[in-house]
Amino acid sequence: MVDEPISQLDPQNAQIVYEKLTLLNRELGKTILVIEHHPEFIGAYCDSVVLLKAGQVVWKRPVAEALSRVDELIANDIYPPQVTRIAHELNGHAAATYPVTLDAGTRYLKQWLEQRGRAQATISQPVPPVTTPSAQPLVTFQNISHSYKTLDGGRKPVLQDVYLNFHPGERVALVGANGAGKSTLLKMITGLVRPQEGRVHVSGQDARTQSPEKLANHVALIYQDPQQMFIEDSIRGDVGFFLKERKVADMEAIVAKAVEDFRLQEIYERDGRLLSGGQMRRASLAIGACMRPQIMLLDEPTSSLDVADRRQIAVMLRKLETWVRLVMIATHDMELVAEWATRVVVLQRGRVIADGTPEEIFGNPNLLDKARIRLPQVVRLSHALKLQPVRLSVEDFVAYLSDQTATT
């Protein structure tokens, strides 16, 4: 039995884990029972699915049949693979067995298009241009290089020759394989890591000369493990802790707004360390927001969450923009990047190898293969059907195909 085996891995390493589990099953005859929130891996590697509800087994079905029960699964906050949901939407929620893997989905959609008189969906639209912000940047990296000591006494580079500016209003996603330098970049903004070469400016201040306590007036970092944000015995105490320590006059009004914005009303009096993963994430966002920073940084905000909770975090990130001027995340969750980010910075071995809109970055599969980034299924389907620009969400993909086939 394996519990969430890929929760903190980049997609390439996640695939390797499932390939090894498949090897154990097929060549050594081992029965593998996996608790998993990533529907794409369930569709690609599992033989059957068991649905649990309130501690009871609802059913056990073959994987294709199970994941095709789209409406029932979504009613239970379980989201099937994107290809399955697309097929289900295009067929008006009809009961059927739908594709659950990318290859099967590609064949299904090509056949669906042919039946409507189209060989493929090839109508192109221009990629939205990158707009140059007029405001002064809130964060500037100038010629940053940094390395860590290794056990043998050497140095391992983690950032090399980084030049970046981040402006108010941007939704920035830092992406790349494990070890690419994403977390180090975020920690430099907080002052927790000081660059060995180059300069980092945060809200006009040189981060190398400011303590993390001083920079906390401008920057809040939400760690990958949200439990590190909990100090008090209740969410009420944790959300208001920073404001209380700083003796902010309108503390109660600020806390009340955070509780409403981040949907904490029902868990307000509970100990944050005893909450579910999604509840912890929402609470940690409220804690960070009440620190009243200009810049919010989040390290893997959807790690270990199921699809329903990941979708809720995307909503909360948009709500966060009413509290801060700049939001940056480091993540392996490409569905979140596709649906939320306005700017994607791709890191590989400490170097910036690409910087652009999601349409530009996801429109270049060779670049993402180089960076060991696994595209969302909806984007890979876009490439297979030659859609330009690529579609970034299930809803956008379905609407586009429905519109195009309706005109033929």
Tab-separated table of C-alpha atoms in Angstrom:
chain	number	residue	atom	x	y	z
A	1	MET	CA	0.000	0.000	0.000
A	2	VAL	CA	1.356	3.412	-1.009
A	3	ASP	CA	-0.066	6.691	0.341
A	4	GLU	CA	0.341	9.715	-1.984
A	5	PRO	CA	3.649	8.517	-3.495
A	6	ILE	CA	4.148	11.542	-5.762
A	7	SER	CA	2.767	14.393	-3.657
A	8	GLN	CA	6.025	16.387	-3.522
A	9	LEU	CA	7.688	15.263	-6.744
A	10	ASP	CA	8.059	17.009	-10.074
A	11	PRO	CA	6.073	15.345	-12.896
A	12	GLN	CA	9.061	13.536	-14.420
A	13	ASN	CA	9.996	11.887	-11.119
A	14	ALA	CA	6.318	11.173	-10.457
A	15	GLN	CA	6.126	9.237	-13.711
A	16	ILE	CA	9.232	7.257	-12.765
A	17	VAL	CA	7.633	6.270	-9.452
A	18	TYR	CA	4.548	4.929	-11.216
A	19	GLU	CA	6.651	3.097	-13.772
A	20	LYS	CA	8.458	1.361	-10.909
A	21	LEU	CA	5.165	0.475	-9.223
A	22	THR	CA	3.943	-0.940	-12.545
A	23	LEU	CA	7.122	-3.017	-12.765
A	24	LEU	CA	6.498	-4.460	-9.299
A	25	ASN	CA	2.956	-5.343	-10.327
A	26	ARG	CA	3.570	-6.862	-13.744
A	27	GLU	CA	6.926	-8.575	-13.323
A	28	LEU	CA	6.862	-9.543	-9.645
A	29	GLY	CA	3.136	-10.076	-9.261
A	30	LYS	CA	2.722	-7.587	-6.436
A	31	THR	CA	-0.700	-6.111	-5.756
A	32	ILE	CA	-0.347	-2.337	-5.507
A	33	LEU	CA	-2.927	-0.310	-3.570
A	34	VAL	CA	-2.436	3.440	-4.025
A	35	ILE	CA	-4.092	6.427	-2.378
A	36	GLU	CA	-3.835	9.068	-5.095
A	37	HIS	CA	-5.267	12.527	-5.866
A	38	HIS	CA	-3.801	12.907	-9.378
A	39	PRO	CA	-6.424	11.594	-11.825
A	40	GLU	CA	-4.071	11.499	-14.808
A	41	PHE	CA	-1.861	8.940	-13.082
A	42	ILE	CA	-4.897	6.944	-11.964
A	43	GLY	CA	-6.118	6.752	-15.570
A	44	ALA	CA	-2.705	5.834	-16.964
A	45	TYR	CA	-1.511	3.278	-14.416
A	46	CYS	CA	-4.375	1.835	-12.350
A	47	ASP	CA	-6.606	-1.133	-13.214
A	48	SER	CA	-9.507	-0.352	-10.889
A	49	VAL	CA	-10.807	2.379	-8.621
A	50	VAL	CA	-12.467	2.147	-5.203
A	51	LEU	CA	-14.726	5.054	-4.235
A	52	LEU	CA	-14.945	5.730	-0.500
A	53	LYS	CA	-17.425	8.024	1.207
A	54	ALA	CA	-17.806	8.596	4.961
A	55	GLY	CA	-15.633	5.575	5.672
A	56	GLN	CA	-17.729	3.251	3.479
A	57	VAL	CA	-16.933	1.616	0.139
A	58	VAL	CA	-19.424	2.976	-2.416
A	59	TRP	CA	-18.156	0.883	-5.325
A	60	LYS	CA	-15.162	-0.727	-6.993
A	61	ARG	CA	-15.048	-0.516	-10.798
A	62	PRO	CA	-12.580	-0.913	-13.698
A	63	VAL	CA	-10.632	2.305	-14.142
A	64	ALA	CA	-12.243	3.476	-17.417
A	65	GLU	CA	-15.754	2.790	-16.138
A	66	ALA	CA	-14.996	4.425	-12.787
A	67	LEU	CA	-13.458	7.626	-14.140
A	68	SER	CA	-16.240	7.955	-16.746
A	69	ARG	CA	-18.792	8.477	-13.976
A	70	VAL	CA	-17.947	12.167	-14.223
A	71	ASP	CA	-21.035	13.734	-12.685
A	72	GLU	CA	-21.043	11.334	-9.733
A	73	LEU	CA	-17.339	11.858	-9.064
A	74	ILE	CA	-17.551	15.648	-9.256
A	75	ALA	CA	-20.532	15.574	-6.894
A	76	ASN	CA	-18.119	13.916	-4.450
A	77	ASP	CA	-15.381	16.543	-5.126
A	78	ILE	CA	-13.375	14.119	-7.266
A	79	TYR	CA	-12.324	15.335	-10.693
A	80	PRO	CA	-11.550	12.794	-13.448
A	81	PRO	CA	-8.700	13.417	-15.944
A	82	GLN	CA	-9.063	16.442	-18.209
A	83	VAL	CA	-9.485	14.259	-21.314
A	84	THR	CA	-12.368	12.437	-19.645
A	85	ARG	CA	-14.098	15.645	-18.609
A	86	ILE	CA	-13.676	17.115	-22.111
A	87	ALA	CA	-15.272	14.069	-23.762
A	88	HIS	CA	-18.073	14.106	-21.198
A	89	GLU	CA	-18.795	17.814	-21.788
A	90	LEU	CA	-18.700	17.513	-25.589
A	91	ASN	CA	-21.292	14.736	-25.394
A	92	GLY	CA	-23.724	16.620	-23.214
A	93	HIS	CA	-23.050	14.648	-20.006
A	94	ALA	CA	-24.342	11.470	-21.628
A	95	ALA	CA	-23.634	8.245	-19.729
A	96	ALA	CA	-20.828	6.438	-21.536
A	97	THR	CA	-17.322	5.073	-21.118
A	98	TYR	CA	-14.927	7.852	-22.025
A	99	PRO	CA	-11.151	7.961	-22.611
A	100	VAL	CA	-9.055	8.213	-19.446
A	101	THR	CA	-5.582	8.532	-20.973
A	102	LEU	CA	-4.061	11.146	-23.258
A	103	ASP	CA	-3.561	8.783	-26.224
A	104	ALA	CA	-7.113	7.490	-25.997
A	105	GLY	CA	-8.397	11.045	-25.637
A	106	THR	CA	-6.524	12.192	-28.724
A	107	ARG	CA	-8.004	9.365	-30.809
A	108	TYR	CA	-11.463	10.060	-29.407
A	109	LEU	CA	-11.345	13.772	-30.236
A	110	LYS	CA	-9.989	13.235	-33.735
A	111	GLN	CA	-12.861	10.850	-34.405
A	112	TRP	CA	-15.299	13.337	-32.826
A	113	LEU	CA	-14.071	16.060	-35.194
A	114	GLU	CA	-14.215	13.785	-38.248
A	115	GLN	CA	-17.821	12.929	-37.467
A	116	ARG	CA	-18.565	16.661	-37.625
A	117	GLY	CA	-16.851	17.174	-40.945
A	118	ARG	CA	-13.436	18.365	-39.741
A	119	ALA	CA	-10.156	16.544	-40.054
A	120	GLN	CA	-8.688	18.628	-37.217
A	121	ALA	CA	-9.233	21.929	-35.466
A	122	THR	CA	-6.605	24.071	-37.173
A	123	ILE	CA	-8.045	27.571	-36.968
A	124	SER	CA	-5.393	29.747	-35.382
A	125	GLN	CA	-5.594	32.903	-33.352
A	126	PRO	CA	-2.719	35.192	-32.415
A	127	VAL	CA	-0.969	34.552	-29.129
A	128	PRO	CA	-1.762	37.407	-26.703
A	129	PRO	CA	1.244	39.758	-26.612
A	130	VAL	CA	3.279	40.316	-23.495
A	131	THR	CA	2.563	43.786	-22.141
A	132	THR	CA	5.374	45.701	-20.515
A	133	PRO	CA	4.205	46.990	-17.107
A	134	SER	CA	4.531	50.742	-16.689
A	135	ALA	CA	4.923	50.677	-12.893
A	136	GLN	CA	8.275	50.338	-11.210
A	137	PRO	CA	9.125	46.716	-10.349
A	138	LEU	CA	8.465	45.523	-6.822
A	139	VAL	CA	11.214	42.888	-7.046
A	140	THR	CA	14.431	43.046	-9.060
A	141	PHE	CA	17.109	40.377	-9.477
A	142	GLN	CA	20.338	41.704	-10.978
A	143	ASN	CA	23.029	39.224	-12.004
A	144	ILE	CA	22.186	36.777	-9.208
A	145	SER	CA	24.338	33.693	-8.667
A	146	HIS	CA	24.288	31.444	-5.642
A	147	SER	CA	25.543	28.021	-4.559
A	148	TYR	CA	25.360	25.708	-1.562
A	149	LYS	CA	28.053	23.637	0.089
A	150	THR	CA	28.019	19.921	-0.667
A	151	LEU	CA	28.965	17.094	1.702
A	152	ASP	CA	32.317	16.649	-0.038
A	153	GLY	CA	33.222	20.297	0.598
A	154	GLY	CA	32.476	21.517	-2.919
A	155	ARG	CA	29.795	23.946	-4.110
A	156	LYS	CA	26.599	23.198	-6.021
A	157	PRO	CA	25.232	26.105	-8.104
A	158	VAL	CA	21.518	26.704	-7.546
A	159	LEU	CA	21.113	30.058	-9.319
A	160	GLN	CA	23.267	31.393	-12.159
A	161	ASP	CA	23.193	34.788	-13.888
A	162	VAL	CA	19.571	35.571	-13.049
A	163	TYR	CA	18.091	38.887	-14.232
A	164	LEU	CA	14.383	39.339	-13.483
A	165	ASN	CA	11.923	42.149	-12.713
A	166	PHE	CA	8.493	41.529	-11.169
A	167	HIS	CA	5.790	44.199	-11.292
A	168	PRO	CA	2.550	44.991	-9.436
A	169	GLY	CA	-0.481	43.083	-10.676
A	170	GLU	CA	1.415	40.118	-12.110
A	171	ARG	CA	0.506	36.516	-11.334
A	172	VAL	CA	3.911	34.878	-11.539
A	173	ALA	CA	4.547	31.121	-11.626
A	174	LEU	CA	8.094	29.832	-11.185
A	175	VAL	CA	8.325	26.367	-12.738
A	176	GLY	CA	11.037	23.774	-13.201
A	177	ALA	CA	12.159	20.369	-11.963
A	178	ASN	CA	13.138	19.686	-8.365
A	179	GLY	CA	16.393	21.523	-7.683
A	180	ALA	CA	15.893	24.119	-10.427
A	181	GLY	CA	16.206	27.004	-7.928
A	182	LYS	CA	12.575	28.027	-7.428
A	183	SER	CA	12.493	27.931	-3.624
A	184	THR	CA	15.885	29.637	-3.327
A	185	LEU	CA	14.631	32.470	-5.524
A	186	LEU	CA	11.612	32.975	-3.249
A	187	LYS	CA	13.731	32.908	-0.085
A	188	MET	CA	16.025	35.597	-1.493
A	189	ILE	CA	13.044	37.943	-1.704
A	190	THR	CA	12.396	37.400	2.012
A	191	GLY	CA	16.029	37.863	3.018
A	192	LEU	CA	16.255	34.301	4.382
A	193	VAL	CA	18.905	33.598	1.708
A	194	ARG	CA	21.385	36.272	0.655
A	195	PRO	CA	22.916	36.018	-2.830
A	196	GLN	CA	26.637	35.412	-3.096
A	197	GLU	CA	26.717	37.506	-6.259
A	198	GLY	CA	24.411	40.219	-7.551
A	199	ARG	CA	21.636	42.297	-5.991
A	200	VAL	CA	18.031	41.721	-4.981
A	201	HIS	CA	15.816	44.775	-4.505
A	202	VAL	CA	12.437	44.439	-2.792
A	203	SER	CA	10.090	47.447	-2.727
A	204	GLY	CA	13.061	49.674	-3.460
A	205	GLN	CA	15.268	48.227	-0.714
A	206	ASP	CA	18.447	46.174	-1.062
A	207	ALA	CA	17.466	42.805	0.405
A	208	ARG	CA	21.098	42.028	1.217
A	209	THR	CA	21.203	44.812	3.821
A	210	GLN	CA	17.764	44.225	5.355
A	211	SER	CA	16.919	41.624	7.981
A	212	PRO	CA	14.127	39.132	7.280
A	213	GLU	CA	12.151	40.848	10.060
A	214	LYS	CA	12.354	44.189	8.228
A	215	LEU	CA	11.477	42.635	4.884
A	216	ALA	CA	8.451	40.970	6.506
A	217	ASN	CA	6.836	44.428	6.338
A	218	HIS	CA	6.801	43.999	2.556
A	219	VAL	CA	6.893	40.231	1.897
A	220	ALA	CA	5.088	37.146	3.222
A	221	LEU	CA	6.228	33.609	2.357
A	222	ILE	CA	3.770	30.716	2.690
A	223	TYR	CA	5.774	27.507	3.062
A	224	GLN	CA	5.061	24.212	1.335
A	225	ASP	CA	4.072	22.746	4.718
A	226	PRO	CA	1.303	25.070	5.963
A	227	GLN	CA	1.603	23.743	9.522
A	228	GLN	CA	4.650	25.980	9.909
A	229	MET	CA	2.251	28.948	9.870
A	230	PHE	CA	0.318	27.828	12.977
A	231	ILE	CA	1.404	29.143	16.390
A	232	GLU	CA	-1.785	29.563	18.409
A	233	ASP	CA	-4.412	26.969	19.326
A	234	SER	CA	-7.044	28.374	16.962
A	235	ILE	CA	-7.294	29.822	13.486
A	236	ARG	CA	-8.651	32.970	15.146
A	237	GLY	CA	-5.377	33.385	17.031
A	238	ASP	CA	-3.164	32.502	14.077
A	239	VAL	CA	-4.840	34.863	11.611
A	240	GLY	CA	-4.606	37.775	14.028
A	241	PHE	CA	-1.185	36.944	15.499
A	242	PHE	CA	0.921	39.286	13.344
A	243	LEU	CA	-1.565	42.132	13.688
A	244	LYS	CA	-1.707	41.696	17.456
A	245	GLU	CA	2.087	41.698	17.768
A	246	ARG	CA	2.270	44.882	15.660
A	247	LYS	CA	-0.604	46.449	17.672
A	248	VAL	CA	-2.625	47.283	14.556
A	249	ALA	CA	-5.630	49.403	15.570
A	250	ASP	CA	-8.236	47.898	13.199
A	251	MET	CA	-7.143	44.308	13.783
A	252	GLU	CA	-10.626	42.874	14.311
A	253	ALA	CA	-11.970	44.290	11.042
A	254	ILE	CA	-8.969	42.982	9.094
A	255	VAL	CA	-9.274	39.509	10.622
A	256	ALA	CA	-13.029	39.427	9.942
A	257	LYS	CA	-12.457	40.230	6.269
A	258	ALA	CA	-9.771	37.541	5.984
A	259	VAL	CA	-12.051	34.952	7.576
A	260	GLU	CA	-14.768	35.800	5.032
A	261	ASP	CA	-12.495	36.053	1.983
A	262	PHE	CA	-10.734	32.752	2.634
A	263	ARG	CA	-13.859	30.871	3.764
A	264	LEU	CA	-12.773	30.131	7.327
A	265	GLN	CA	-16.072	30.754	9.129
A	266	GLU	CA	-16.710	27.100	10.016
A	267	ILE	CA	-13.170	26.391	11.246
A	268	TYR	CA	-12.429	29.723	12.913
A	269	GLU	CA	-12.108	28.261	16.436
A	270	ARG	CA	-10.280	25.058	15.497
A	271	ASP	CA	-6.588	24.281	15.890
A	272	GLY	CA	-4.959	24.761	12.491
A	273	ARG	CA	-2.771	21.694	12.935
A	274	LEU	CA	-5.863	19.476	13.068
A	275	LEU	CA	-7.435	20.671	9.815
A	276	SER	CA	-7.568	18.979	6.425
A	277	GLY	CA	-4.947	19.855	3.824
A	278	GLY	CA	-7.230	22.231	1.917
A	279	GLN	CA	-8.385	23.957	5.096
A	280	MET	CA	-4.767	24.411	6.204
A	281	ARG	CA	-3.916	26.045	2.885
A	282	ARG	CA	-6.821	28.482	3.091
A	283	ALA	CA	-5.911	29.339	6.670
A	284	SER	CA	-2.248	29.892	5.755
A	285	LEU	CA	-3.299	32.285	2.967
A	286	ALA	CA	-5.385	34.261	5.460
A	287	ILE	CA	-2.465	34.394	7.902
A	288	GLY	CA	-0.177	35.684	5.155
A	289	ALA	CA	-2.734	38.214	3.930
A	290	CYS	CA	-3.157	39.628	7.439
A	291	MET	CA	0.552	40.323	7.572
A	292	ARG	CA	-0.440	43.047	5.063
A	293	PRO	CA	2.497	42.573	2.705
A	294	GLN	CA	2.881	44.056	-0.753
A	295	ILE	CA	4.237	40.758	-2.054
A	296	MET	CA	2.938	37.251	-1.352
A	297	LEU	CA	5.139	34.243	-2.105
A	298	LEU	CA	3.847	30.669	-2.046
A	299	ASP	CA	5.965	27.530	-2.268
A	300	GLU	CA	3.995	24.612	-3.780
A	301	PRO	CA	0.556	25.909	-2.664
A	302	THR	CA	-1.308	22.826	-3.975
A	303	SER	CA	1.097	20.108	-2.851
A	304	SER	CA	-0.667	16.985	-1.467
A	305	LEU	CA	-4.143	18.368	-2.260
A	306	ASP	CA	-6.850	16.619	-4.248
A	307	VAL	CA	-8.184	18.211	-7.428
A	308	ALA	CA	-11.175	19.809	-5.706
A	309	ASP	CA	-8.956	21.501	-3.118
A	310	ARG	CA	-6.486	22.562	-5.822
A	311	ARG	CA	-9.312	24.259	-7.686
A	312	GLN	CA	-10.325	26.051	-4.489
A	313	ILE	CA	-6.755	27.286	-3.988
A	314	ALA	CA	-6.831	28.794	-7.491
A	315	VAL	CA	-9.942	30.740	-6.451
A	316	MET	CA	-8.254	31.834	-3.216
A	317	LEU	CA	-5.188	33.039	-5.116
A	318	ARG	CA	-7.400	35.373	-7.122
A	319	LYS	CA	-8.973	36.603	-3.904
A	320	LEU	CA	-5.478	37.212	-2.564
A	321	GLU	CA	-4.927	39.848	-5.244
A	322	THR	CA	-7.286	42.172	-3.380
A	323	TRP	CA	-4.877	42.044	-0.426
A	324	VAL	CA	-1.446	42.328	-2.047
A	325	ARG	CA	0.189	43.909	-5.094
A	326	LEU	CA	2.155	40.921	-6.408
A	327	VAL	CA	1.624	37.164	-6.067
A	328	MET	CA	4.368	34.670	-6.943
A	329	ILE	CA	4.219	30.886	-6.656
A	330	ALA	CA	6.741	28.097	-7.126
A	331	THR	CA	4.906	25.005	-8.313
A	332	HIS	CA	4.844	21.717	-10.206
A	333	ASP	CA	1.062	22.027	-10.688
A	334	MET	CA	0.824	22.929	-14.363
A	335	GLU	CA	-2.976	22.967	-14.338
A	336	LEU	CA	-2.809	25.727	-11.732
A	337	VAL	CA	-0.207	27.573	-13.822
A	338	ALA	CA	-2.304	27.274	-16.975
A	339	GLU	CA	-5.494	28.568	-15.377
A	340	TRP	CA	-4.099	31.187	-12.976
A	341	ALA	CA	-0.750	32.677	-14.045
A	342	THR	CA	-0.257	35.675	-16.318
A	343	ARG	CA	3.510	35.105	-16.453
A	344	VAL	CA	5.593	31.918	-16.316
A	345	VAL	CA	9.315	31.851	-15.544
A	346	VAL	CA	10.990	28.545	-16.425
A	347	LEU	CA	14.108	27.565	-14.475
A	348	GLN	CA	16.549	24.808	-15.338
A	349	ARG	CA	19.574	24.113	-13.150
A	350	GLY	CA	19.470	27.607	-11.736
A	351	ARG	CA	19.154	29.469	-15.032
A	352	VAL	CA	16.143	31.246	-16.504
A	353	ILE	CA	15.532	29.520	-19.840
A	354	ALA	CA	12.147	31.085	-20.656
A	355	ASP	CA	9.887	33.905	-19.463
A	356	GLY	CA	6.486	34.656	-20.996
A	357	THR	CA	2.731	34.163	-20.950
A	358	PRO	CA	1.269	30.693	-20.360
A	359	GLU	CA	0.233	30.585	-24.036
A	360	GLU	CA	3.809	31.258	-25.124
A	361	ILE	CA	5.453	28.887	-22.665
A	362	PHE	CA	2.989	26.024	-23.076
A	363	GLY	CA	3.017	26.539	-26.833
A	364	ASN	CA	6.646	25.330	-26.905
A	365	PRO	CA	6.661	21.632	-25.900
A	366	ASN	CA	10.356	21.211	-26.757
A	367	LEU	CA	11.249	23.873	-24.210
A	368	LEU	CA	9.190	22.192	-21.508
A	369	ASP	CA	10.645	18.760	-22.264
A	370	LYS	CA	14.073	20.311	-21.759
A	371	ALA	CA	12.968	21.709	-18.397
A	372	ARG	CA	11.340	18.371	-17.394
A	373	ILE	CA	7.886	19.925	-17.156
A	374	ARG	CA	4.810	17.822	-17.882
A	375	LEU	CA	2.137	19.751	-19.746
A	376	PRO	CA	-1.510	19.534	-18.636
A	377	GLN	CA	-3.554	17.127	-20.720
A	378	VAL	CA	-5.631	19.947	-22.189
A	379	VAL	CA	-2.466	21.595	-23.526
A	380	ARG	CA	-1.133	18.327	-24.962
A	381	LEU	CA	-4.496	17.778	-26.636
A	382	SER	CA	-4.204	21.287	-28.101
A	383	HIS	CA	-0.874	20.357	-29.659
A	384	ALA	CA	-2.243	17.072	-30.986
A	385	LEU	CA	-5.137	18.903	-32.663
A	386	LYS	CA	-2.910	21.807	-33.810
A	387	LEU	CA	-4.774	24.475	-31.860
A	388	GLN	CA	-3.001	27.843	-31.747
A	389	PRO	CA	-2.804	29.326	-29.238
A	390	VAL	CA	-3.079	26.307	-26.975
A	391	ARG	CA	-6.118	26.024	-24.739
A	392	LEU	CA	-5.391	26.293	-21.030
A	393	SER	CA	-8.523	24.904	-19.362
A	394	VAL	CA	-11.158	22.256	-19.941
A	395	GLU	CA	-13.849	24.932	-20.206
A	396	ASP	CA	-11.912	26.921	-22.822
A	397	PHE	CA	-11.095	23.784	-24.819
A	398	VAL	CA	-14.713	22.594	-24.895
A	399	ALA	CA	-16.045	26.050	-25.783
A	400	TYR	CA	-13.542	26.422	-28.621
A	401	LEU	CA	-14.273	23.032	-30.209
A	402	SER	CA	-18.017	23.505	-29.794
A	403	ASP	CA	-17.866	26.929	-31.475
A	404	GLN	CA	-15.698	25.717	-34.345
A	405	THR	CA	-17.772	22.630	-35.143
A	406	ALA	CA	-20.999	24.646	-34.895
A	407	THR	CA	-19.848	26.828	-37.815
A	408	THR	CA	-19.286	23.937	-40.212
